[in-house]
């Protein structure tokens, strides 16, 4: 199917941002945690918990939205003949970037998607997060201007592109075989949360369908929250930014309609008020996303269209979530974890090392 | 002579950076950009248009697209 891709136009991406904003607020109404209708980092962290990669009892749930994002993107990629299996652009570096992106995001308590959803729900702390995100991405653009590159991918077997989608299908199968039992923290091999954010979720089928729909639309529109800020800073190009802002505006309006808008800094859901670390955590995440070429959502959508390196980034994030909770790096509503600050410093050093050392020879 | 930029296999936003660099540095009024994904194709075409270039031709190839852009 060739021809014009309407969703990749300015109005297309604004429309997709609007759909995501509305659906995120609705998912919260249907049971997802506060200001967390959709959060790619938090949901992958919950998946790590469901698999027992960490044992933080309050954040364990196999989030169907994430499964839907990958599979929805894959369906779109196949329908529009854009499925191109490719791999080989420094996958181990992408794994490390994914892990530190997750660690930074969990110091703030959210990915860029949740940062705008928190703002749309009235959480002022999100402003610090978004400023930090912009700062981290700005550092990334300096590297990009100086020839930073992870190298080229190569075309590969279809099987490679199928790996993450198959893993996601496996996760879905586990959820169906071992469904949640009310009040219990385990069902077969899967862990569940009896209380806390992990216990709050929209019905499985609704979450899965919304995830599939968003995955489909985002693949077509190339929706990317990191790219939104990066392209604005780097090129003065506001194409992706218009989608990101549309998400904010429509989530805000939907929150107002549903009575979910509660302005303030303190007592916000799944948030803390340590401004410096909200800023710094998200700055680390932003830098890692910029160096990896996409926000956490975009990495899922790229995985769906056959990008094996993006899939490695996703796995890096899930494993990073395991470290974040096992090592006490993740924040809680009480503030940063015991070793969260050290992890942010280490993460920055690693990202700077990668940024400075991986450059193409500028002619 | 036409400058050819091989941006195949590169992550966002490198195809756009390479294209804009070539537009700024080059004396050529015509450029050819090779990309491997539809996203890169759209991004390069958008970037070219923002610099006053028009897209002369987009040819599908085995491993992506060949985009010819030019300025009068």
Coordinates of C-alpha atoms in Angstrom, one line a residue:
Chain A
X1 CA 0.0 0.0 0.0
X2 CA 1.9 3.0 -1.2
X3 CA 0.6 6.6 -1.4
X4 CA 0.4 9.4 1.2
X5 CA 0.7 8.5 4.8
X6 CA -1.9 10.7 6.3
X7 CA -0.9 10.0 9.9
X8 CA 2.6 11.3 9.2
X9 CA 1.3 14.7 8.3
X10 CA 1.1 17.6 10.8
X11 CA -2.6 17.0 11.4
X12 CA -2.0 13.3 11.5
X13 CA 0.5 13.4 14.4
X14 CA -1.7 16.0 16.2
X15 CA -4.6 13.6 15.9
X16 CA -2.6 10.6 17.2
X17 CA -1.3 12.7 20.1
X18 CA -5.0 13.6 20.9
X19 CA -6.1 10.0 20.7
X20 CA -3.3 8.9 23.1
X21 CA -4.1 11.7 25.5
X22 CA -7.8 10.8 25.7
X23 CA -7.2 7.1 25.9
X24 CA -4.5 7.5 28.7
X25 CA -6.9 9.5 30.8
X26 CA -9.7 7.0 30.2
X27 CA -7.4 4.1 31.1
X28 CA -6.8 5.8 34.4
X29 CA -10.5 6.1 34.9
X30 CA -10.9 2.4 34.1
X31 CA -8.4 1.4 36.8
X32 CA -4.8 2.3 35.9
X33 CA -2.8 4.2 38.6
X34 CA -3.0 8.0 39.1
X35 CA -1.6 10.1 36.3
X36 CA -0.3 6.7 34.9
X37 CA -2.9 5.9 32.2
X38 CA 0.1 5.0 30.1
X39 CA 3.7 5.0 31.3
X40 CA 6.1 3.0 29.2
X41 CA 8.8 2.9 31.8
X42 CA 6.5 2.2 34.8
X43 CA 4.7 -0.5 32.8
X44 CA 7.9 -2.2 31.8
X45 CA 9.0 -2.0 35.4
X46 CA 5.7 -3.7 36.4
X47 CA 6.4 -6.4 33.8
X48 CA 9.9 -6.9 35.3
X49 CA 8.0 -7.3 38.6
X50 CA 5.5 -9.8 37.2
X51 CA 8.4 -11.9 36.0
X52 CA 10.2 -11.7 39.3
X53 CA 13.2 -9.8 38.0
X54 CA 12.6 -7.6 41.1
X55 CA 10.5 -8.2 44.2
X56 CA 9.0 -4.8 44.8
X57 CA 5.6 -6.2 45.9
X58 CA 3.6 -3.1 44.9
X59 CA 4.7 -3.0 41.3
X60 CA 4.1 -6.4 39.8
X61 CA 1.8 -6.7 36.8
X62 CA 2.0 -7.9 33.2
X63 CA 0.9 -4.7 31.6
X64 CA -1.1 -5.6 28.4
X65 CA -0.6 -2.1 27.0
X66 CA 3.1 -2.8 26.4
X67 CA 2.3 -6.1 24.6
X68 CA -0.3 -4.2 22.5
X69 CA 2.2 -1.5 21.6
X70 CA 4.6 -3.9 20.0
X71 CA 2.0 -6.1 18.4
X72 CA -0.1 -3.2 17.1
X73 CA 3.0 -1.6 15.5
X74 CA 3.8 -5.0 13.9
X75 CA 0.3 -5.3 12.4
X76 CA 0.6 -1.8 11.0
X77 CA 4.1 -2.4 9.7
X78 CA 2.9 -5.6 7.9
X79 CA -0.2 -4.0 6.4
X80 CA 1.7 -1.1 5.0
X81 CA 4.8 -3.2 4.0
X82 CA 7.1 -1.4 6.4
X83 CA 8.3 -4.5 8.3
X84 CA 12.0 -4.4 7.7
X85 CA 14.0 -6.8 9.9
X86 CA 17.3 -5.1 10.8
X87 CA 19.9 -5.3 13.5
X88 CA 23.5 -4.7 14.3
X89 CA 23.9 -1.1 15.4
X90 CA 25.8 -1.5 18.6
X91 CA 23.1 -3.6 20.4
X92 CA 25.0 -4.0 23.7
X93 CA 25.3 -0.2 23.9
X94 CA 21.6 0.1 23.3
X95 CA 21.0 -2.4 26.1
X96 CA 23.1 -0.3 28.5
X97 CA 21.3 2.9 27.4
X98 CA 18.0 1.2 28.0
X99 CA 19.0 0.1 31.5
X100 CA 20.1 3.6 32.5
X101 CA 17.2 5.3 30.8
X102 CA 15.0 3.1 33.0
X103 CA 17.0 3.9 36.1
X104 CA 16.8 7.7 35.4
X105 CA 13.0 7.4 34.7
X106 CA 12.4 5.6 38.0
X107 CA 14.3 8.3 39.9
X108 CA 11.7 10.7 38.5
X109 CA 8.9 8.1 38.6
X110 CA 7.9 8.1 34.9
X111 CA 8.9 8.2 31.3
X112 CA 8.3 11.2 29.0
X113 CA 4.8 9.9 28.3
X114 CA 4.0 9.9 32.0
X115 CA 5.7 13.2 32.5
X116 CA 3.2 15.0 30.3
X117 CA 0.3 12.9 31.8
X118 CA 1.4 13.9 35.3
X119 CA 1.4 17.6 34.1
X120 CA -2.0 17.0 32.5
X121 CA -3.3 15.7 35.9
X122 CA -2.0 18.8 37.7
X123 CA 1.3 17.4 39.2
X124 CA 3.7 20.3 39.3
X125 CA 6.6 18.1 39.9
X126 CA 6.3 17.0 36.3
X127 CA 7.6 20.5 35.3
X128 CA 10.9 19.7 36.8
X129 CA 10.9 16.3 35.1
X130 CA 10.2 17.8 31.7
X131 CA 12.9 20.5 32.2
X132 CA 15.3 17.7 33.0
X133 CA 14.2 15.7 30.0
X134 CA 14.8 18.7 27.8
X135 CA 18.2 19.3 29.4
X136 CA 19.3 15.7 28.9
X137 CA 18.1 15.6 25.2
X138 CA 19.9 18.9 24.6
X139 CA 23.2 17.3 25.8
X140 CA 22.3 14.4 23.4
X141 CA 21.9 16.9 20.5
X142 CA 25.4 18.3 21.2
X143 CA 26.8 14.8 20.7
X144 CA 24.7 14.3 17.5
X145 CA 26.0 17.5 16.1
X146 CA 29.6 16.3 16.7
X147 CA 29.1 13.1 14.7
X148 CA 27.8 10.7 17.4
X149 CA 26.6 7.5 15.9
X150 CA 25.9 3.9 17.0
X151 CA 26.7 2.8 13.5
X152 CA 24.5 1.2 10.8
X153 CA 22.0 -1.6 11.1
X154 CA 22.0 -4.4 8.5
X155 CA 19.1 -6.1 6.9
X156 CA 18.6 -9.6 8.5
X157 CA 16.3 -12.6 8.7
X158 CA 12.6 -12.0 9.4
X159 CA 13.1 -14.2 12.5
X160 CA 15.2 -11.5 14.1
X161 CA 12.4 -8.9 13.8
X162 CA 10.0 -11.4 15.2
X163 CA 11.8 -12.0 18.5
X164 CA 10.4 -9.2 20.6
X165 CA 6.9 -9.6 19.2
X166 CA 7.1 -13.4 20.0
X167 CA 8.3 -12.6 23.5
X168 CA 5.3 -10.3 23.9
X169 CA 3.0 -13.0 22.7
X170 CA 4.6 -15.3 25.2
X171 CA 3.9 -12.8 28.0
X172 CA 0.3 -12.6 26.8
X173 CA 0.0 -16.4 26.9
X174 CA 1.4 -16.4 30.4
X175 CA -1.2 -13.8 31.5
X176 CA -4.0 -15.9 30.0
X177 CA -2.7 -19.2 31.5
X178 CA -2.0 -17.6 34.9
X179 CA -4.6 -14.9 35.4
X180 CA -4.7 -12.7 38.5
X181 CA -6.4 -14.2 41.5
X182 CA -8.0 -11.4 43.6
X183 CA -6.1 -10.7 46.8
X184 CA -3.2 -13.1 45.9
X185 CA 0.3 -12.0 44.9
X186 CA 1.1 -15.0 42.7
X187 CA -0.6 -17.0 40.1
X188 CA 1.5 -19.8 38.6
X189 CA 4.8 -18.4 37.6
X190 CA 3.6 -14.8 37.4
X191 CA 3.7 -12.3 40.3
X192 CA 0.9 -9.8 41.0
X193 CA 0.5 -6.9 43.4
X194 CA -2.2 -7.3 46.0
X195 CA -1.9 -3.6 46.7
X196 CA -0.2 -0.5 45.4
X197 CA 0.1 0.8 41.8
X198 CA 0.7 -2.8 40.5
X199 CA -2.8 -3.7 41.8
X200 CA -4.4 -0.9 39.8
X201 CA -5.2 -1.7 36.2
X202 CA -7.8 -1.4 33.6
X203 CA -9.5 -4.6 32.5
X204 CA -7.0 -6.8 30.5
X205 CA -9.0 -6.9 27.3
X206 CA -9.5 -3.1 27.2
X207 CA -5.9 -2.4 28.0
X208 CA -4.8 -4.8 25.3
X209 CA -7.1 -3.3 22.6
X210 CA -6.1 0.2 23.5
X211 CA -2.4 -0.8 23.4
X212 CA -2.9 -2.4 20.0
X213 CA -4.7 0.7 18.7
X214 CA -2.0 3.1 19.9
X215 CA 0.8 0.8 18.6
X216 CA -0.9 0.8 15.2
X217 CA -1.3 4.6 15.1
X218 CA 2.1 5.4 16.6
X219 CA 3.9 3.2 14.0
X220 CA 2.1 5.0 11.2
X221 CA 2.7 8.5 12.7
X222 CA 6.2 7.9 14.0
X223 CA 5.1 9.4 17.3
X224 CA 8.1 10.0 19.6
X225 CA 8.2 12.1 22.7
X226 CA 12.0 12.4 22.8
X227 CA 12.1 13.2 19.1
X228 CA 9.6 15.9 19.8
X229 CA 12.0 17.8 22.0
X230 CA 15.2 16.8 20.1
X231 CA 13.9 17.9 16.7
X232 CA 12.8 21.3 18.1
X233 CA 16.2 21.9 19.8
X234 CA 18.3 20.5 16.9
X235 CA 16.5 21.7 13.8
X236 CA 13.7 24.0 15.0
X237 CA 11.4 21.3 13.6
X238 CA 8.2 21.2 15.5
X239 CA 6.5 18.3 13.7
X240 CA 6.8 15.7 16.4
X241 CA 6.4 18.3 19.1
X242 CA 2.9 19.1 17.9
X243 CA 1.9 15.5 18.6
X244 CA 3.5 15.6 22.1
X245 CA 1.7 18.9 23.0
X246 CA -1.6 17.5 21.6
X247 CA -1.2 14.6 23.9
X248 CA -0.8 17.0 26.9
X249 CA -3.8 19.2 25.9
X250 CA -6.2 16.3 25.2
X251 CA -5.2 14.4 28.4
X252 CA -5.7 17.6 30.4
X253 CA -9.1 18.2 28.9
X254 CA -10.2 14.6 29.4
X255 CA -8.9 14.8 33.0
X256 CA -11.0 17.9 33.6
X257 CA -14.1 16.1 32.2
X258 CA -13.5 13.0 34.3
X259 CA -12.6 15.0 37.5
X260 CA -9.0 13.7 37.5
X261 CA -7.3 17.1 37.4
X262 CA -5.8 18.0 40.8
X263 CA -3.2 20.8 40.7
X264 CA -0.4 20.9 43.2
X265 CA 3.1 19.6 44.1
X266 CA 2.5 17.6 47.3
X267 CA 0.5 14.3 47.6
X268 CA 0.4 13.7 43.9
X269 CA 0.0 10.0 43.0
X270 CA 3.2 8.0 42.6
X271 CA 5.4 11.1 42.7
X272 CA 7.8 12.8 45.1
X273 CA 8.8 16.4 45.5
X274 CA 12.6 16.3 45.4
X275 CA 12.9 18.8 42.6
X276 CA 16.6 18.3 41.9
X277 CA 16.3 14.6 41.5
X278 CA 13.1 14.9 39.5
X279 CA 15.2 17.0 37.2
X280 CA 18.3 14.9 37.2
X281 CA 16.6 11.6 36.9
X282 CA 14.8 12.7 33.8
X283 CA 17.9 14.4 32.4
X284 CA 19.6 11.0 32.5
X285 CA 16.7 9.3 30.9
X286 CA 16.5 12.0 28.2
X287 CA 20.2 11.7 27.4
X288 CA 19.9 8.0 27.1
X289 CA 16.8 8.2 24.9
X290 CA 18.6 10.8 22.7
X291 CA 21.7 8.6 22.3
X292 CA 19.5 5.6 21.5
X293 CA 17.4 7.5 18.9
X294 CA 13.9 7.2 20.4
X295 CA 11.7 7.5 23.5
X296 CA 10.7 4.3 25.3
X297 CA 7.4 4.2 23.4
X298 CA 9.1 4.6 20.0
X299 CA 11.6 1.8 20.9
X300 CA 8.5 -0.5 21.3
X301 CA 7.1 0.6 18.0
X302 CA 10.4 0.2 16.2
X303 CA 10.7 -3.3 17.7
X304 CA 7.3 -4.0 16.1
X305 CA 8.5 -3.0 12.7
X306 CA 11.5 -5.3 12.8
X307 CA 14.2 -3.2 14.5
X308 CA 16.1 -5.8 16.6
X309 CA 18.3 -3.1 18.2
X310 CA 15.3 -1.3 19.5
X311 CA 14.2 -4.6 21.0
X312 CA 17.5 -4.9 22.8
X313 CA 16.9 -1.4 24.2
X314 CA 13.5 -2.6 25.5
X315 CA 15.1 -5.6 27.2
X316 CA 17.7 -3.3 28.6
X317 CA 14.9 -1.2 30.2
X318 CA 13.2 -4.2 31.7
X319 CA 16.4 -5.5 33.1
X320 CA 17.3 -2.0 34.3
X321 CA 14.0 -2.0 36.2
X322 CA 15.1 -5.1 38.0
X323 CA 18.4 -3.4 39.0
X324 CA 16.5 -0.2 40.0
X325 CA 14.3 -2.0 42.5
X326 CA 16.8 -4.7 43.7
X327 CA 19.5 -2.1 44.4
X328 CA 17.3 0.6 45.9
X329 CA 17.7 3.0 43.0
X330 CA 14.0 3.7 42.3
X331 CA 12.2 6.5 44.0
X332 CA 9.0 6.2 46.0
X333 CA 6.5 8.8 47.1
X334 CA 8.8 9.3 50.1
X335 CA 11.7 10.4 47.9
X336 CA 14.7 9.0 46.1
X337 CA 15.9 5.5 46.9
X338 CA 19.0 4.9 49.1
X339 CA 21.3 4.6 46.1
X340 CA 19.3 6.5 43.5
X341 CA 21.6 9.5 43.5
X342 CA 24.7 7.4 43.0
X343 CA 23.0 5.6 40.1
X344 CA 22.2 8.8 38.4
X345 CA 25.8 9.9 38.6
X346 CA 27.1 6.5 37.3
X347 CA 24.4 6.6 34.5
X348 CA 25.6 10.1 33.4
X349 CA 29.2 9.0 33.3
X350 CA 28.3 6.0 31.2
X351 CA 26.2 8.1 28.8
X352 CA 28.9 10.7 28.5
X353 CA 31.5 8.0 27.8
X354 CA 29.3 6.5 25.1
X355 CA 28.6 10.0 23.6
X356 CA 32.2 11.1 23.5
X357 CA 33.7 7.8 22.3
X358 CA 31.3 6.7 19.5
X359 CA 31.7 9.2 16.7
X360 CA 32.0 8.9 13.0
X361 CA 35.0 10.5 11.4
X362 CA 33.8 13.9 10.4
X363 CA 35.2 14.6 7.0
Chain B
X1 CA 28.0 16.5 -10.1
X2 CA 25.4 15.1 -7.7
X3 CA 26.4 14.3 -4.2
X4 CA 25.1 11.0 -2.8
X5 CA 24.5 10.6 0.9
X6 CA 24.2 7.0 2.2
X7 CA 22.1 7.2 5.3
X8 CA 20.9 3.6 5.2
X9 CA 20.8 1.8 8.5
X10 CA 21.4 5.0 10.6
X11 CA 19.1 5.8 13.6
X12 CA 17.1 9.0 13.9
X13 CA 18.0 11.8 13.4
X14 CA 21.3 11.1 11.6
X15 CA 19.8 10.8 8.1
X16 CA 18.4 14.3 8.5
X17 CA 21.6 15.7 10.0
X18 CA 23.6 14.3 7.1
X19 CA 21.1 15.7 4.6
X20 CA 21.2 19.2 6.2
X21 CA 25.0 19.2 6.4
X22 CA 25.2 18.4 2.7
X23 CA 22.8 21.1 1.9
X24 CA 24.7 23.6 4.0
X25 CA 28.2 22.6 2.9
X26 CA 27.7 21.5 -0.6
X27 CA 27.8 23.6 -3.8
X28 CA 25.6 21.1 -5.5
X29 CA 22.0 22.0 -6.3
X30 CA 21.1 18.3 -6.5
X31 CA 21.5 15.7 -3.9
X32 CA 20.6 12.0 -3.7
X33 CA 19.9 10.5 -0.3
X34 CA 19.7 6.7 0.3
X35 CA 17.6 5.6 3.3
X36 CA 16.3 2.2 4.4
X37 CA 13.1 3.0 6.3
X38 CA 9.9 4.9 5.5
X39 CA 10.4 7.0 8.6
X40 CA 13.8 8.2 7.3
X41 CA 12.3 8.8 3.9
X42 CA 9.6 11.1 5.4
X43 CA 12.1 12.9 7.7
X44 CA 14.5 13.6 4.9
X45 CA 11.8 14.8 2.6
X46 CA 10.4 17.1 5.3
X47 CA 13.9 18.4 6.1
X48 CA 14.6 19.1 2.4
X49 CA 11.4 21.0 2.0
X50 CA 12.2 23.1 5.0
X51 CA 15.4 24.2 3.2
X52 CA 13.6 25.2 0.1
X53 CA 14.5 22.0 -1.8
X54 CA 12.0 20.1 -3.8
X55 CA 11.8 16.3 -4.0
X56 CA 12.5 15.4 -7.6
X57 CA 12.0 11.6 -7.3
X58 CA 11.6 8.9 -4.8
X59 CA 12.6 5.5 -6.1
X60 CA 12.0 2.3 -4.1
X61 CA 15.1 0.1 -4.1
X62 CA 15.7 -3.4 -2.8
X63 CA 17.0 -2.1 0.5
X64 CA 15.1 1.2 0.9
X65 CA 14.6 4.3 -1.1
X66 CA 16.6 6.6 -3.3
X67 CA 15.5 10.2 -2.8
X68 CA 16.6 12.9 -5.3
X69 CA 16.2 16.5 -4.1
X70 CA 17.1 19.7 -5.9
X71 CA 17.0 23.4 -5.7
X72 CA 16.8 25.9 -8.6

